[in-house]
Each structure stands twice: as structure tokens, then as C-alpha cells.
XYZ file of N, CA, C and O in Angstrom:
596
model
N -7.665 -5.060 9.281
C -6.323 -3.844 9.186
C -5.303 -4.100 7.448
O -4.531 -5.625 7.749
N -5.465 -2.768 7.283
C -5.021 -2.611 6.208
C -3.329 -2.535 6.707
O -2.730 -1.958 6.710
N -1.936 -3.908 5.618
C -0.966 -3.830 6.076
C -0.377 -2.731 4.392
O -0.346 -3.303 3.702
N 0.527 -2.342 4.835
C 1.141 -1.630 3.576
C 2.146 -1.242 3.411
O 3.176 -1.645 4.530
N 2.739 -2.191 2.524
C 4.449 -2.429 1.741
C 4.964 -0.950 1.866
O 5.051 0.000 1.040
N 5.609 -0.630 2.613
C 6.014 0.929 2.725
C 7.443 0.284 1.675
O 6.860 2.599 0.489
N 7.822 -0.279 0.618
C 8.895 0.451 -0.083
C 7.907 0.046 -1.039
O 8.808 1.030 -3.059
N 6.440 -1.162 -1.400
C 6.394 -0.335 -2.533
C 4.943 0.651 -2.794
O 4.801 1.087 -3.610
N 4.813 0.863 -1.570
C 4.014 1.784 -1.522
C 4.706 3.151 -2.001
O 4.841 4.028 -3.641
N 6.169 3.246 -2.018
C 7.164 4.226 -2.292
C 7.645 4.378 -4.028
O 7.521 5.266 -4.369
N 7.510 3.284 -3.957
C 7.731 3.180 -5.557
C 6.742 3.548 -6.354
O 6.629 3.750 -7.045
N 5.359 3.456 -5.574
C 4.606 3.607 -6.614
C 3.902 5.261 -6.597
O 3.828 6.302 -8.107
N 4.500 5.960 -5.847
C 4.901 7.177 -5.866
C 5.948 7.093 -6.791
O 5.652 8.898 -7.441
N 6.850 7.071 -6.973
C 7.930 7.768 -7.427
C 7.681 6.549 -8.788
O 7.814 8.754 -9.993
N 6.799 5.886 -8.906
C 6.593 6.588 -11.012
C 6.398 7.120 -10.775
O 5.280 7.147 -12.534
N 4.676 7.035 -10.633
C 2.909 7.264 -10.716
C 3.679 8.962 -10.890
O 3.682 10.283 -12.035
N 4.538 9.385 -10.255
C 4.456 10.734 -10.026
C 5.719 11.428 -11.059
O 5.498 12.851 -12.119
N 6.553 11.066 -11.370
C 7.146 10.612 -12.571
C 7.337 10.176 -13.343
O 7.612 11.262 -15.045
N 6.144 9.914 -13.647
C 6.099 9.219 -15.654
C 4.928 9.493 -15.728
O 4.996 9.603 -17.046
N 4.444 9.455 -14.388
C 2.739 10.107 -15.120
C 2.363 10.876 -15.910
O 1.800 10.675 -17.751
N 3.302 12.199 -15.928
C 2.054 13.520 -16.874
C 3.315 13.573 -18.154
O 2.738 13.908 -19.204
N 3.877 12.821 -18.069
C 5.388 13.021 -19.165
C 4.663 11.622 -20.765
O 4.264 11.960 -21.711
N 4.352 10.996 -20.281
C 3.336 9.103 -20.649
C 1.731 10.121 -20.862
O 2.230 10.423 -21.813
N 1.226 10.491 -20.209
C 0.250 11.320 -20.718
C 0.489 12.640 -21.765
O 0.495 12.836 -22.660
N 1.687 13.175 -21.726
C 2.198 14.251 -22.696
C 2.594 13.661 -23.695
O 1.951 14.151 -25.072
N 3.190 12.607 -23.731
C 4.148 12.433 -25.107
C 3.208 11.997 -25.832
O 3.051 11.759 -27.106
N 1.781 10.284 -25.599
C 0.840 9.725 -25.966
C 0.350 11.033 -26.889
O -0.555 10.696 -28.048
N -0.174 11.906 -25.952
C -1.322 13.065 -26.555
C -0.816 13.599 -28.262
O -0.972 14.410 -28.920
N 0.985 13.800 -27.409
C 1.224 14.767 -28.658
C 1.650 13.803 -29.799
O 1.769 13.492 -30.868
N 2.375 12.277 -29.461
C 2.327 10.887 -31.049
C 1.253 11.535 -31.190
O 1.028 11.533 -33.086
N -0.223 11.163 -31.062
C -1.578 11.084 -31.344
C -2.349 12.257 -32.165
O -2.245 12.266 -33.675
N -1.697 13.279 -31.834
C -1.915 15.077 -32.254
C -0.405 14.335 -33.848
O -1.139 15.150 -35.488
N 0.827 13.859 -33.977
C 1.662 14.100 -35.525
C 1.390 13.512 -36.025
O 1.485 13.181 -36.824
N 0.493 11.955 -36.091
C -0.003 10.875 -36.430
C -0.555 11.519 -37.552
O -1.257 11.441 -38.745
N -1.758 11.465 -36.188
C -3.102 12.338 -36.970
C -2.665 13.619 -38.037
O -3.302 13.715 -39.188
N -1.976 14.207 -38.279
C -1.513 15.255 -38.867
C -0.317 15.003 -40.105
O -0.837 15.240 -41.484
N -0.039 14.031 -39.638
C 0.793 13.195 -40.994
C -0.004 12.048 -42.175
O -0.502 12.471 -43.475
N -1.857 11.721 -41.571
C -2.362 11.206 -42.149
C -3.540 12.459 -42.956
O -3.336 12.426 -43.791
N -3.038 13.466 -42.368
C -4.684 14.395 -42.915
C -3.149 15.889 -43.955
O -3.499 16.692 -44.824
N -1.735 15.625 -43.980
C -1.028 15.875 -44.453
C -0.659 17.449 -44.590
O -0.690 18.847 -44.639
N -1.104 17.648 -43.265
C -0.734 19.043 -42.220
C 0.294 19.504 -41.474
O 0.970 20.847 -41.189
N 1.616 18.223 -41.249
C 2.446 18.859 -41.544
C 3.650 17.961 -41.311
O 3.691 16.612 -42.554
N 4.290 18.344 -42.058
C 5.171 17.862 -43.194
C 7.203 18.032 -41.926
O 6.755 18.320 -41.407
N 7.673 17.407 -42.829
C 8.935 16.634 -42.819
C 9.303 17.564 -41.879
O 10.411 17.308 -40.734
N 9.405 19.276 -41.916
C 10.584 19.987 -41.371
C 9.920 20.065 -40.694
O 10.625 21.013 -39.714
N 8.789 19.665 -39.909
C 8.138 20.258 -39.013
C 8.262 18.742 -38.111
O 8.279 19.413 -36.642
N 9.294 17.929 -38.031
C 9.311 16.846 -37.176
C 10.454 17.154 -35.971
O 10.093 17.500 -34.899
N 11.242 18.380 -36.254
C 12.053 18.884 -35.439
C 11.556 19.665 -34.019
O 11.896 19.387 -33.257
N 10.718 20.589 -34.303
C 9.522 21.185 -34.356
C 8.884 20.677 -32.862
O 8.747 20.866 -31.834
N 8.370 18.935 -33.281
C 7.363 18.705 -32.494
C 8.679 17.512 -31.717
O 7.634 17.684 -31.016
N 9.341 16.848 -32.371
C 10.166 16.798 -31.087
C 10.400 17.214 -29.938
O 10.795 17.005 -29.201
N 11.083 18.784 -30.141
C 11.464 19.936 -29.534
C 10.288 19.609 -28.297
O 10.771 19.884 -27.020
N 9.172 20.371 -29.065
C 7.707 20.143 -28.048
C 7.591 19.233 -27.513
O 6.488 19.156 -26.096
N 7.629 17.700 -28.126
C 8.086 16.446 -27.249
C 8.580 16.221 -25.390
O 8.469 16.578 -24.738
N 9.971 17.153 -25.816
C 10.646 17.009 -24.266
C 10.359 18.233 -23.685
O 10.133 18.524 -22.157
N 9.846 19.664 -24.217
C 9.723 20.660 -23.057
C 8.250 21.152 -22.609
O 7.481 20.910 -21.528
N 7.331 19.903 -23.934
C 5.907 19.534 -22.936
C 6.011 18.683 -22.255
O 5.666 18.883 -21.225
N 6.404 17.832 -22.011
C 6.678 16.265 -20.645
C 6.864 17.621 -19.789
O 6.853 16.727 -18.567
N 8.551 18.336 -19.587
C 8.289 19.851 -18.679
C 7.406 20.256 -18.060
O 6.920 20.119 -17.224
N 6.254 20.778 -19.251
C 4.784 21.345 -18.042
C 3.735 20.663 -18.276
O 2.964 20.970 -17.507
N 4.138 19.207 -18.658
C 3.060 18.262 -18.216
C 3.078 18.141 -16.779
O 1.804 18.200 -16.253
N 3.973 17.854 -16.097
C 3.514 18.040 -14.622
C 2.774 19.268 -12.917
O 2.285 19.196 -12.524
N 2.131 20.080 -14.625
C 1.441 21.517 -14.182
C 0.161 20.967 -13.955
O -0.114 21.186 -13.410
N -0.041 20.179 -15.171
C -1.784 19.921 -15.289
C -1.803 18.595 -15.017
O -2.538 18.516 -13.985
N -0.464 17.699 -14.537
C -1.065 16.190 -14.369
C -0.027 15.158 -12.924
O -0.044 14.142 -12.649
N 0.348 16.552 -11.926
C 1.780 16.543 -11.716
C 0.799 15.920 -9.898
O 1.500 13.908 -9.857
N -0.023 17.016 -9.757
C -1.199 16.425 -8.709
C -1.874 15.189 -8.646
O -1.556 14.261 -7.698
N -2.895 15.054 -10.275
C -3.414 14.056 -10.375
C -3.067 12.553 -9.820
O -2.765 11.190 -9.939
N -1.111 12.950 -10.638
C -0.490 11.162 -10.699
C 0.480 11.153 -9.363
O 0.622 10.169 -8.636
N 0.132 11.956 -8.548
C 0.613 11.715 -7.364
C 0.306 10.963 -5.997
O -0.146 9.854 -5.917
N -1.104 11.363 -6.597
C -2.610 10.893 -6.155
C -2.992 9.341 -6.873
O -2.947 8.835 -5.355
N -2.535 9.515 -7.799
C -2.944 8.181 -7.717
C -1.781 7.073 -7.560
O -2.590 5.432 -6.619
N -0.476 7.223 -7.851
C 0.148 6.571 -7.787
C 0.510 6.447 -5.746
O 0.534 4.999 -5.621
N -0.300 7.291 -4.253
C -0.618 7.083 -3.481
C -1.423 5.893 -2.823
O -1.469 5.372 -2.371
N -2.066 6.144 -3.115
C -3.389 5.206 -3.431
C -3.003 3.761 -4.282
O -3.847 2.738 -3.645
N -3.073 3.780 -5.771
C -2.475 2.615 -6.284
C -0.885 2.310 -5.370
O -0.959 0.179 -4.925
N -0.453 2.397 -4.298
C -0.065 1.945 -3.305
C -0.620 1.340 -2.092
O -0.052 0.765 -1.105
N -1.290 1.813 -1.913
C -2.471 1.475 -0.792
C -3.208 -0.588 -1.511
O -3.447 -1.853 -0.546
N -2.753 -1.078 -2.218
C -3.692 -1.867 -2.882
C -2.403 -2.925 -2.578
O -0.939 -2.902 -3.205
N -3.455 -4.271 -2.385
C -2.441 -5.489 -1.768
C -1.490 -5.926 -2.920
O -2.428 -5.986 -3.770
N -0.498 -6.805 -2.811
C 0.041 -6.821 -3.985
C -0.551 -8.469 -4.301
O 0.484 -8.369 -5.080
N -1.079 -8.793 -3.595
C -1.796 -10.771 -4.322
C -2.622 -9.990 -5.728
O -3.263 -11.321 -5.986
N -2.794 -8.434 -6.033
C -3.992 -8.282 -6.158
C -3.236 -8.923 -7.764
O -2.553 -8.465 -8.286
N -3.691 -9.326 -8.874
C -4.053 -9.531 -9.940
C -3.423 -8.497 -10.740
O -4.321 -8.092 -10.158
N -2.995 -9.030 -12.466
C -1.784 -7.515 -13.266
C -3.702 -6.800 -13.635
O -3.891 -5.662 -13.703
N -4.319 -7.517 -14.351
C -5.149 -7.086 -15.205
C -6.141 -6.571 -13.931
O -6.802 -5.140 -14.527
N -6.205 -7.186 -12.664
C -7.379 -6.137 -12.339
C -6.927 -5.542 -12.084
O -6.822 -3.560 -10.826
N -5.224 -5.114 -11.355
C -4.255 -4.007 -10.639
C -4.619 -2.704 -12.034
O -4.555 -1.359 -11.494
N -4.464 -3.142 -12.745
C -4.613 -2.045 -13.822
C -5.104 -2.280 -14.327
O -5.826 0.054 -14.624
N -6.704 -2.547 -14.322
C -7.706 -1.185 -14.542
C -8.414 -0.734 -13.410
O -9.065 0.693 -13.933
N -8.274 -1.383 -12.147
C -7.946 -0.532 -10.435
C -7.025 1.032 -11.119
O -8.290 2.236 -11.348
N -6.494 1.031 -11.470
C -5.103 1.968 -11.538
C -6.443 3.079 -13.363
O -6.050 4.657 -12.792
N -6.608 2.108 -13.740
C -6.839 2.982 -14.806
C -8.250 4.389 -14.333
O -8.384 4.911 -14.515
N -8.974 3.572 -13.703
C -9.996 4.143 -13.393
C -9.872 5.116 -11.790
O -10.138 6.056 -12.353
N -8.930 4.720 -11.493
C -8.554 6.104 -10.143
C -7.651 7.071 -11.088
O -8.213 8.123 -10.639
N -6.627 6.693 -11.998
C -6.477 7.973 -12.495
C -7.225 8.855 -13.382
O -7.129 9.904 -13.584
N -8.534 7.865 -14.341
C -8.781 8.474 -15.394
C -10.566 9.944 -13.861
O -10.207 10.539 -14.087
N -10.692 9.191 -12.780
C -10.909 10.208 -11.653
C -10.814 11.229 -11.580
O -11.107 12.257 -10.986
N -9.219 10.684 -10.843
C -8.148 11.945 -9.982
C -8.058 13.070 -10.998
O -8.383 14.074 -9.999
N -7.649 12.426 -12.575
C -7.088 13.617 -13.186
C -8.872 14.204 -13.326
O -8.568 15.314 -14.159
N -10.071 14.071 -13.526
C -10.906 14.768 -14.140
C -11.365 15.505 -12.582
O -11.937 16.665 -13.269
N -11.438 14.741 -11.287
C -11.368 15.569 -10.398
C -11.067 16.780 -10.360
O -10.847 17.984 -9.908
N -9.439 17.214 -10.786
C -7.981 18.144 -10.930
C -8.612 18.904 -11.683
O -8.186 20.253 -12.194
N -9.094 18.352 -13.552
C -9.892 19.251 -14.240
C -10.996 19.553 -14.226
O -11.091 21.114 -14.473
N -11.417 19.459 -12.884
C -12.370 19.800 -12.896
C -12.429 21.493 -12.006
O -12.972 22.636 -11.732
N -11.126 21.834 -10.600
C -10.410 21.837 -10.350
C -10.601 24.011 -11.246
O -10.964 25.261 -11.001
N -10.062 23.341 -12.782
C -9.646 24.589 -13.510
C -10.754 24.872 -14.085
O -10.958 25.053 -14.652
N -11.815 24.340 -14.099
C -13.022 24.482 -14.707
C -14.712 25.597 -14.114
O -14.417 25.462 -12.997
N -14.807 26.133 -15.111
C -15.964 26.930 -14.593
C -17.145 25.979 -14.158
O -17.813 26.820 -12.730
N -17.195 25.517 -14.886
C -18.382 24.251 -14.269
C -18.667 23.390 -14.830
O -17.383 22.508 -15.379
N -19.285 22.092 -13.910
C -18.875 21.006 -14.031
C -20.492 20.690 -14.854
O -21.245 21.018 -15.433
N -19.118 20.046 -16.334
C -20.516 19.675 -17.551
C -19.484 18.291 -17.643
O -18.736 17.997 -17.154
N -20.937 17.314 -17.872
C -20.655 15.654 -18.866
C -18.973 16.040 -19.710
O -19.004 14.923 -19.737
N -19.214 16.201 -20.539
C -18.420 16.533 -21.718
C -17.535 16.156 -20.721
O -16.112 15.922 -21.811
N -16.956 16.881 -19.870
C -15.457 16.700 -19.218
C -14.631 15.301 -19.298
O -13.216 15.018 -18.629
N -15.834 14.511 -19.108
C -15.761 12.937 -18.166
C -14.546 12.671 -19.216
O -14.173 11.147 -18.871
N -14.870 12.574 -20.622
C -14.835 12.046 -22.109
C -13.244 13.230 -21.925
O -13.495 13.069 -23.069
N -13.011 14.057 -21.643
C -12.571 14.459 -22.547
C -10.920 13.705 -22.830
O -10.355 12.945 -21.854
N -10.130 14.105 -23.376
C -9.389 13.421 -23.593
C -8.308 13.472 -23.386
O -6.325 12.688 -22.415
N -8.001 14.420 -22.303
C -6.878 14.504 -20.774
C -7.188 14.354 -20.043
O -6.333 12.969 -19.709
N -8.962 13.448 -19.727
C -9.251 13.083 -18.263
C -8.873 11.430 -18.955
O -8.510 10.649 -18.179
N -9.022 10.905 -20.175
C -9.077 10.048 -20.265
C -7.030 9.185 -20.735
O -6.965 8.059 -20.518
N -6.653 10.168 -20.900
C -5.361 9.943 -20.904
C -4.697 9.620 -19.351
O -3.973 8.954 -19.092
N -5.239 10.720 -18.778
C -4.834 10.113 -17.021
C -5.229 8.920 -16.797
O -3.833 7.805 -15.892
N -5.757 8.224 -17.594
C -6.244 6.394 -16.650
C -5.152 6.115 -17.283
O -4.984 5.214 -17.443
N -5.352 6.447 -19.362
C -3.631 5.806 -19.581
C -2.737 5.606 -19.048
O -1.283 4.712 -18.790
N -1.777 6.534 -18.601
C -0.326 7.445 -17.935
C -0.586 5.753 -16.797
O 0.333 5.530 -16.547
N -2.389 6.160 -15.790
C -1.670 5.244 -14.590
C -1.510 3.327 -14.939
O -1.459 2.972 -14.080
N -2.311 3.283 -16.238
C -2.546 2.202 -16.358
C -0.697 1.548 -16.592
O -0.315 0.013 -16.825
N 0.178 3.143 -17.396
C 1.455 2.142 -17.812
C 2.128 2.569 -16.577
O 3.020 1.306 -16.751
N 1.944 3.420 -15.590
C 2.765 2.985 -14.486
C 2.914 2.064 -14.009
O 3.463 1.610 -13.046
N 0.752 1.914 -13.741
C 1.057 0.367 -12.875
C 1.143 -0.984 -13.389
O 2.108 -1.608 -12.212
N 1.437 -0.830 -14.082
C 2.358 -1.995 -15.193
C 4.283 -2.121 -15.331
O 4.653 -2.631 -14.361
N 4.210 -0.361 -14.926
C 5.921 -0.176 -14.552
C 6.554 -1.104 -13.404
O 7.366 -1.140 -12.984
N 5.223 -0.439 -11.713
C 5.631 0.500 -10.474
C 5.024 -1.395 -10.489
O 4.693 -1.674 -8.610
N 4.462 -2.153 -11.214
C 3.906 -3.640 -10.923
C 4.532 -4.459 -9.218
O 6.126 -4.156 -9.266
N 4.537 -5.028 -8.447
C 5.760 -5.383 -8.039
C 5.829 -7.261 -8.248
O 4.467 -7.979 -8.801
N 6.766 -7.267 -7.583
C 7.225 -8.920 -8.610
C 7.268 -9.232 -7.768
O 6.533 -9.218 -6.518
N 6.858 -10.902 -8.269
C 6.969 -11.555 -7.950
C 7.737 -12.568 -6.834
O 8.914 -12.722 -7.229
N 7.269 -12.847 -5.379
C 8.689 -13.123 -4.542
C 9.195 -14.836 -4.992
O 10.504 -14.682 -4.886
N 8.608 -15.756 -5.524
C 8.597 -16.585 -5.886
C 8.539 -16.185 -7.373
O 7.812 -16.628 -8.237
N 9.165 -16.481 -8.614
C 9.252 -16.721 -9.795
C 8.752 -18.258 -10.040
O 8.684 -19.312 -9.338
N 7.982 -18.227 -10.992
C 7.418 -19.236 -11.563
C 8.708 -20.558 -12.208
O 9.685 -20.455 -12.523
N 7.867 -22.096 -11.080
C 8.597 -22.886 -11.610
C 9.424 -23.445 -13.060
O 7.830 -22.817 -14.006
N 9.780 -23.609 -13.602
C 10.073 -23.436 -15.217
C 9.888 -25.209 -14.992
O 9.526 -25.914 -14.645
N 9.383 -25.503 -16.164
C 9.120 -26.473 -16.700
C 10.030 -27.690 -17.414
O 10.891 -27.099 -18.133
N 10.097 -28.695 -16.659
C 11.205 -29.811 -16.950
C 11.312 -30.526 -18.137
O 10.804 -30.167 -19.638
N 12.572 -30.372 -18.667
C 12.489 -31.246 -20.400
C 12.496 -31.424 -20.350
O 13.005 -33.208 -19.240
N 11.950 -33.502 -21.469
C 12.236 -34.028 -21.544
C 12.529 -34.854 -21.634
O 12.606 -34.184 -23.460
């Protein structure tokens, strides 16, 4: 039988639902900003508007990314805490990627293979990895310190 730690489950749901959508928005915005500087299409005077876009866009990111982030947090809350960090992060990335893909299919008129590697879908996986790292279970016993010689 699967034992669920209610505190860890709640922590996952909270972190994923609150942090996931803005992380995705900020990532795609910063990538666009860096690409614009290299492309010379972004000028220094546009930076103020871009920073305002980072803040206001993060609020609107919950519309598209809130449900997949919440569902990913709920599923990751069921993962046993003894799972090592790297497999936990990989699992979170795959779950976030799949759930973001499924949510975008709801807005799409037809199923397309190109949607699997849409930047928004990949950002769902990246946001899930960041959230899984933030919400990782803490070890109840820290590793012992090495003895000084």
C-alpha cells in the first residue's frame, strides 16, 4: 500500500502551483530577451517594458500553466521520498512535459506531432524540474561531517 506524507504532498502542491507557471514565463521571457540583444532587435530603452512584462506576464501565466502545474505537484507528492534526487527531477520533468502537452491539446484544434516539442511544452518540463528541486524532501538525518585529522 502506498503511504503518502501529507506534509510533503501539500508542500509539492503549493510549490508547483505557485512557482511553476511564473518559472516557465520568466524562462521564455529571458530567452527572448537574450536572443533580442544578440539579434540587436532589443534596445536598452526597451528593457523597462520587458521587466514590466516579466511581472505582469507572470500573473497571466497561471491561466495557461496553472492546471498542469497543480496536477504535476499532486502527482509528484505521491512519489516516495526515498527516491534519489536525479531520478526525482527526471520524473518531474517528464510528468510536467506530458501534462503541459495534454493541457495544450485542449486548446488545439487538432493533434499534431509538432506540439510535442513546442517551447511551451518543454517549459512545462523545465518548470517541473525547478519546482521538484525546490520541493525536494529534506533528509531526516544529514550526512555525518568528516573527522578532522
